[in-house]
Amino acid sequence: MEKITSLAKRRGFVFPGSEIYGGLAGVYDFGPNGVELLNNLKRLWWKANVYDKESHYGLDAGMFKHPRVWDASGHTTGFSDPIVECRDTQTRLRVDKELEAIGITADEKMSTTELQKLFDEHKDTIAKRNNLSGNFTPVRAFNLLVKSNLGDFASEGGDPVYLPGEACQGIYLNYKNVVDSMSPKLPFGLVQINKAFRNEISPRNFLFRTREMEQADTQLFVKPNENKDTFTQIKQDRMDWYVSIGIKPENLRFKQHDNLIFYCAEAWDIEYNFPSLGWDELEGIHDRTDYDLTQHMEFSGVDLRYLDPETSERYIPWILETSVGLGRMFLAVLADAYHEEELEDGKTRTVLKLHPDLAPYRVAVSPLLKNKPELVEKAREVFTTLKREFGNVAWDDNGNVGKRYRRQDEIGTPHCVVIDFDTLGQEDPANADTVTVRDRDTGEQQRVAIADLVRRLK
Ligand code: ATP
């Protein structure tokens, strides 16, 4: 994880938030290469979940929501993690995660009493692994919702407008608007990428657990009790998608939840084998039954039942959900692509073997020497042609060619194109108007005619 975090910073993927002020825990900023990879992930995810499906519609809801939304969803009362604090150092620990880390089965859905009992049994081990004295406060539930003062001009603080604890509420709030405006037939999906904020007790492990995150959610609305087969299909589709973007199947697995939250009929995680951390949740897939719309119907007083055009019955659709944090997805992709290879000269080559559709740049173009105008002019011509075709093309003339290759390897550029004296017809005339194309993964170089370059790169 340390190597990946350091590469991410060194190569402009991810920076610690507010770094010049000493940082802000649990917040990260995406740099020039990071934002490209992030946008590519979003684009592919959107394609798979909107364009490649039938009756799936996108949404982009406002982040702030009416305070009652979080009462209806259960977040104001139930969205909490169990916390203890060391009285001597004020270090805060998340109890369920500490227990899990020493091999004890626990999760945040257990009661405070249950967790206290387990914590007491293993207090000494937990204190030792965190270098603490063991002088802990009792276990208590800590609500993760982040408050804002939106509209609170008298600074009274009552009935706050929260930042979203999960993005999917924006979908439930707009379900009726979509039904009224688009007249979709069940089953149909609503799809959204939006921000969520959680007062995580111990944000750690780089992008794995942050306080500000982006979630990519799909909510499939189905007829009541017509959930089972579709749920199985959705699970498999999501797993296949990760493999399709280049993640190694051996680093992915399903995990079923035993301890279900009361409204869930079935819950699975897709887990990834994260570096340093091991297997942990990448994406959650939940059969939420009719809970969300029933709650919002009750709290808002608005009829959210669906009028079935075939039977003229009215009922609350059930919801099958997939939800993944973009940060965790980004981290899994980065970790999976990260390779170190021994070179013949004893040096190590670091390379990000990213899927070409994800790489920040499709291709990098450079003149062999940057102080030879004729090489630069030809290289710029090739650069302009490729940019017109692919958009995200890098111009790289820093240092020697070897250094450029190393740099492009580290950001995962699939191909490097070099314009040399052969291109200009100044050496072997048979090579005139050809360029060298180097493959990131094999290091192999081929001469390709400029006229054929776009086709070959494609
Ligand atoms: P965890 O048990 O790890 O706290 P969760 O079960 O609370 O996660 P969900 O509420 O199901 O997570 O959120 C859906 C997805 O959002 C998760 O699968 C994960 O990818 C992402 N996610 C949740 N919390 C965070 C966080 N603090 N930082 C980054 N991503 C997160």
PDB file of C-alpha atoms in Angstrom, residues 17 24-28 198 200 203-204 206 209-213:
ATOM      1  CA  GLY A  17      -6.144  16.658   0.841  1.00  0.00           C
ATOM      2  CA  LEU A  24      -7.057  16.716   6.436  1.00  0.00           C
ATOM      3  CA  ALA A  25      -7.638  13.122   7.527  1.00  0.00           C
ATOM      4  CA  GLY A  26      -9.809  11.030   5.233  1.00  0.00           C
ATOM      5  CA  VAL A  27      -9.780  13.430   2.269  1.00  0.00           C
ATOM      6  CA  TYR A  28      -7.781  13.007  -0.931  1.00  0.00           C
ATOM      7  CA  ARG A 198     -19.163   9.882   6.575  1.00  0.00           C
ATOM      8  CA  GLU A 200     -15.421   7.734   9.744  1.00  0.00           C
ATOM      9  CA  PRO A 203     -10.079   6.876   8.059  1.00  0.00           C
ATOM     10  CA  ARG A 204      -7.130   4.821   6.882  1.00  0.00           C
ATOM     11  CA  PHE A 206      -5.403   5.472   1.565  1.00  0.00           C
ATOM     12  CA  ARG A 209     -11.730   4.451   3.945  1.00  0.00           C
ATOM     13  CA  THR A 210     -12.205   8.165   3.416  1.00  0.00           C
ATOM     14  CA  ARG A 211     -14.578  10.720   4.921  1.00  0.00           C
ATOM     15  CA  GLU A 212     -15.528  12.188   1.556  1.00  0.00           C
ATOM     16  CA  MET A 213     -16.241   9.713  -1.208  1.00  0.00           C
TER      17      MET A 213
END
